[in-house]
Amino acid sequence: MTQTTLPWWKTAVIYQIFPRSFNDTNGDGIGDFPGILEKLDYLQELGVDTIWLSPFYDSPLADMGYDVRDYYKIHPDYGTMADFDALLEGLHARGMKLLLDAPVNHTSDEHPWFVESRSSKDSAYRDYYFWRDAKEDGQSPTDWKAHFGGHSWKWDETTGQYYLNLFQPKQPDLNWDNPAVRKGIQDFLTFWLDKGVDGFRMDMINLISKDQRFPEGEPLADSRFTDGSIHYRHGERVNEYIRELNQNVLSPYGAVTVGEAEAVTPEEAVELTHPDRKELQMVFPFDHVEVDDGKQEGDWQQLDVAKLKQTFVKWHDGLPAEDGWPAWFWNSHDQARIVSRYGDDQTYRAKSAMMLAACIAFMRGTLFLFQGEEIGMINAPFDALDDYPDPMTHSKYREKKLEQGWSDEKFLHVARIKARDHGRLPMQWNRREHAGFTTGTPWMRMHPDWPAINLEADLANEQSVFRFYQKLLALRKEQSAIFTGDFHLLWPDHPDLFAYTRANEEQTLLILCNYSDEAVPLPREGLPFALEEAELLLTNKENSDRLREVMEPFEISVYNRSKSLHLS
Ligand code: GLC
Ligand code: CA
């Protein structure tokens, strides 16, 4: 099989834009649609084919737009519908595609459906959400912990009942068991498909089928709350509802979807993305970005490279190419910057950024990048809670401090490494004030190192992270083994080297990555071919070491051995 027989989305490079932090053109300190339009040539030059836009819909921004007030309107911060149309046209004119974010597990509490729903028990919209009486003791129906901390049920005075909110009270969960809700969601997607968008990233899509008996969850360590996820994650009707969306809306438009599915397993991913099932095209694995999660929820621990490798083995084995498709990523608006977590954001910033980039780019799946990744952006050294604008950081702070007795120091130490805010830092374009992101006051504090880390600097340097990404993305498309090859891990227990092969009938690729900040001897045993007899496809190596005895700190080297050479 060659790439030309693969559907476009399998070989595409998809670049996520968090509009608020991308590029501001009117000086209000907030990124906007004209700002994105202005950068399309740049994205093309980088090698991106498709853009996924985080939410820009009308919203009170209690969760940065993942709390939608009106699915048909654009938040004025980002521009007008005409600006949106111009952006879409600009993309299509360049042969690029656009995926929108579809936050449909919940709405804002200011969405007219919820405003109606909460107004009276007899409202025609009552059943759009989950309303329940208090238990006999006056307590909420369950003690499920919300994702932002605190209760998943919120008492509402108007009608004297609780409503379900798995995230925060301003994000009530929609009741997908109600056909009118499903119709409402279909209408929303249809509206944007009629405008010509190419697909969606489906937010928290495996939470849409809840057990309406609402049983109590499982006990949680260090918490008075319970974990209710067995009653709402990948629920009984989740596949049925997604298939219905697919049949009624997605397939007729040829739309492509990538699912954000919380704690998804490879087995569930097969159910969600198997081509015969006609549900979603891809899902994001998460195991590989959670290896540095601490033992206690919300805590952090040093990366264990052997464990990291096992997460990829698990997905390659559990989700074979014929059974579905993963969407690989390191960074997003929900992740602190990977270079600061799995790489080295000081001495080896650029080098470790390149290593991480290539280490994931050779995995079978569609590659997703996030703005700023291509210039090796890193976490910000913020040490005050006020520098972190994400409401989740603040609710975690209250929870950790009040309920679990963490000190401010401990909380800020973890936030410095893991807070989502680092993913939301404004893009660093150049050396001008505020990194050229805005001429006004940026909506959140900039990374103070922007004079050193910015695109302008990278463009001027042939050895930069940007230049490396450019090479990598161009090269990726030509390696058929990435899309159709087997995966084999070398030296599974090695604590620093992450080495694997991808092989099909045309080629064998050998990917050698060093996750250590020290030089590491390169084992000879287990290599699929003599390195001297293969082509060095890509490397970030600084010194030539003809004997190849060691790997440099954070080195990546990719070798290719073509089978056709031997066959002909
Ligand atoms: C998704 C979004 C995240 C948001 C959550 C709740 O996980 O990516 O940013 O907080 O949904 O809407
Ligand atoms: Ca603006």
PDB file of N, CA, C and O and ligand atoms in Angstrom, residues 63 66 106 148 167 171 201 203-204 260 333-334 420 424, ligand 1:
ATOM      1  N   ASP A  63     -14.540  28.349  30.900  1.00  0.00           N
ATOM      2  CA  ASP A  63     -13.538  27.317  30.629  1.00  0.00           C
ATOM      3  C   ASP A  63     -12.945  27.575  29.250  1.00  0.00           C
ATOM      4  O   ASP A  63     -12.821  26.682  28.424  1.00  0.00           O
ATOM      5  N   TYR A  66     -14.743  26.296  26.170  1.00  0.00           N
ATOM      6  CA  TYR A  66     -15.293  24.926  26.215  1.00  0.00           C
ATOM      7  C   TYR A  66     -16.618  24.932  26.987  1.00  0.00           C
ATOM      8  O   TYR A  66     -17.101  23.894  27.408  1.00  0.00           O
ATOM      9  N   HIS A 106     -21.317  19.046  27.237  1.00  0.00           N
ATOM     10  CA  HIS A 106     -21.949  20.017  28.125  1.00  0.00           C
ATOM     11  C   HIS A 106     -22.060  21.348  27.390  1.00  0.00           C
ATOM     12  O   HIS A 106     -21.424  21.540  26.359  1.00  0.00           O
ATOM     13  N   PHE A 148     -12.984  19.695  37.837  1.00  0.00           N
ATOM     14  CA  PHE A 148     -12.313  20.894  38.338  1.00  0.00           C
ATOM     15  C   PHE A 148     -12.230  20.863  39.870  1.00  0.00           C
ATOM     16  O   PHE A 148     -11.913  21.860  40.490  1.00  0.00           O
ATOM     17  N   PHE A 167     -17.753  18.904  35.043  1.00  0.00           N
ATOM     18  CA  PHE A 167     -16.572  19.764  35.012  1.00  0.00           C
ATOM     19  C   PHE A 167     -16.678  20.839  36.078  1.00  0.00           C
ATOM     20  O   PHE A 167     -16.047  20.778  37.100  1.00  0.00           O
ATOM     21  N   GLN A 171     -20.804  24.526  33.633  1.00  0.00           N
ATOM     22  CA  GLN A 171     -20.796  23.618  32.470  1.00  0.00           C
ATOM     23  C   GLN A 171     -21.734  22.422  32.705  1.00  0.00           C
ATOM     24  O   GLN A 171     -21.261  21.292  32.868  1.00  0.00           O
ATOM     25  N   ARG A 201     -13.049  18.100  16.053  1.00  0.00           N
ATOM     26  CA  ARG A 201     -12.440  17.439  17.193  1.00  0.00           C
ATOM     27  C   ARG A 201     -13.566  17.362  18.228  1.00  0.00           C
ATOM     28  O   ARG A 201     -14.122  18.373  18.648  1.00  0.00           O
ATOM     29  N   ASP A 203     -14.980  17.000  21.621  1.00  0.00           N
ATOM     30  CA  ASP A 203     -14.533  17.205  22.996  1.00  0.00           C
ATOM     31  C   ASP A 203     -15.191  16.193  23.937  1.00  0.00           C
ATOM     32  O   ASP A 203     -16.413  16.043  23.941  1.00  0.00           O
ATOM     33  N   MET A 204     -14.415  15.534  24.761  1.00  0.00           N
ATOM     34  CA  MET A 204     -14.924  14.645  25.824  1.00  0.00           C
ATOM     35  C   MET A 204     -16.059  13.738  25.330  1.00  0.00           C
ATOM     36  O   MET A 204     -17.070  13.552  26.004  1.00  0.00           O
ATOM     37  N   GLU A 260     -11.693  13.302  21.452  1.00  0.00           N
ATOM     38  CA  GLU A 260     -11.031  13.368  22.749  1.00  0.00           C
ATOM     39  C   GLU A 260     -11.833  12.466  23.661  1.00  0.00           C
ATOM     40  O   GLU A 260     -12.994  12.754  23.950  1.00  0.00           O
ATOM     41  N   HIS A 333      -3.686  22.577  24.356  1.00  0.00           N
ATOM     42  CA  HIS A 333      -4.072  23.606  25.322  1.00  0.00           C
ATOM     43  C   HIS A 333      -4.334  23.002  26.701  1.00  0.00           C
ATOM     44  O   HIS A 333      -4.553  23.728  27.660  1.00  0.00           O
ATOM     45  N   ASP A 334      -4.339  21.680  26.807  1.00  0.00           N
ATOM     46  CA  ASP A 334      -4.567  21.014  28.094  1.00  0.00           C
ATOM     47  C   ASP A 334      -3.289  20.455  28.696  1.00  0.00           C
ATOM     48  O   ASP A 334      -3.332  19.755  29.707  1.00  0.00           O
ATOM     49  N   ARG A 420      -2.013  23.562  32.831  1.00  0.00           N
ATOM     50  CA  ARG A 420      -2.431  23.712  31.435  1.00  0.00           C
ATOM     51  C   ARG A 420      -2.055  25.080  30.873  1.00  0.00           C
ATOM     52  O   ARG A 420      -1.936  25.256  29.660  1.00  0.00           O
ATOM     53  N   ARG A 424      -1.081  27.509  26.960  1.00  0.00           N
ATOM     54  CA  ARG A 424      -1.894  28.624  26.485  1.00  0.00           C
ATOM     55  C   ARG A 424      -1.106  29.925  26.398  1.00  0.00           C
ATOM     56  O   ARG A 424      -1.658  30.991  26.124  1.00  0.00           O
TER      57      ARG A 424
HETATM   58  C1  GLC B   1     -11.756  19.219  27.089  1.00  0.00           C
HETATM   59  C2  GLC B   1     -10.984  20.461  26.761  1.00  0.00           C
HETATM   60  C3  GLC B   1     -10.591  21.128  28.049  1.00  0.00           C
HETATM   61  C4  GLC B   1     -11.834  21.456  28.834  1.00  0.00           C
HETATM   62  C5  GLC B   1     -12.687  20.201  29.036  1.00  0.00           C
HETATM   63  C6  GLC B   1     -14.038  20.531  29.586  1.00  0.00           C
HETATM   64  O1  GLC B   1     -10.942  18.340  27.802  1.00  0.00           O
HETATM   65  O2  GLC B   1      -9.880  20.123  25.993  1.00  0.00           O
HETATM   66  O3  GLC B   1      -9.856  22.287  27.799  1.00  0.00           O
HETATM   67  O4  GLC B   1     -11.515  22.001  30.074  1.00  0.00           O
HETATM   68  O5  GLC B   1     -12.901  19.540  27.812  1.00  0.00           O
HETATM   69  O6  GLC B   1     -14.811  21.221  28.648  1.00  0.00           O
END
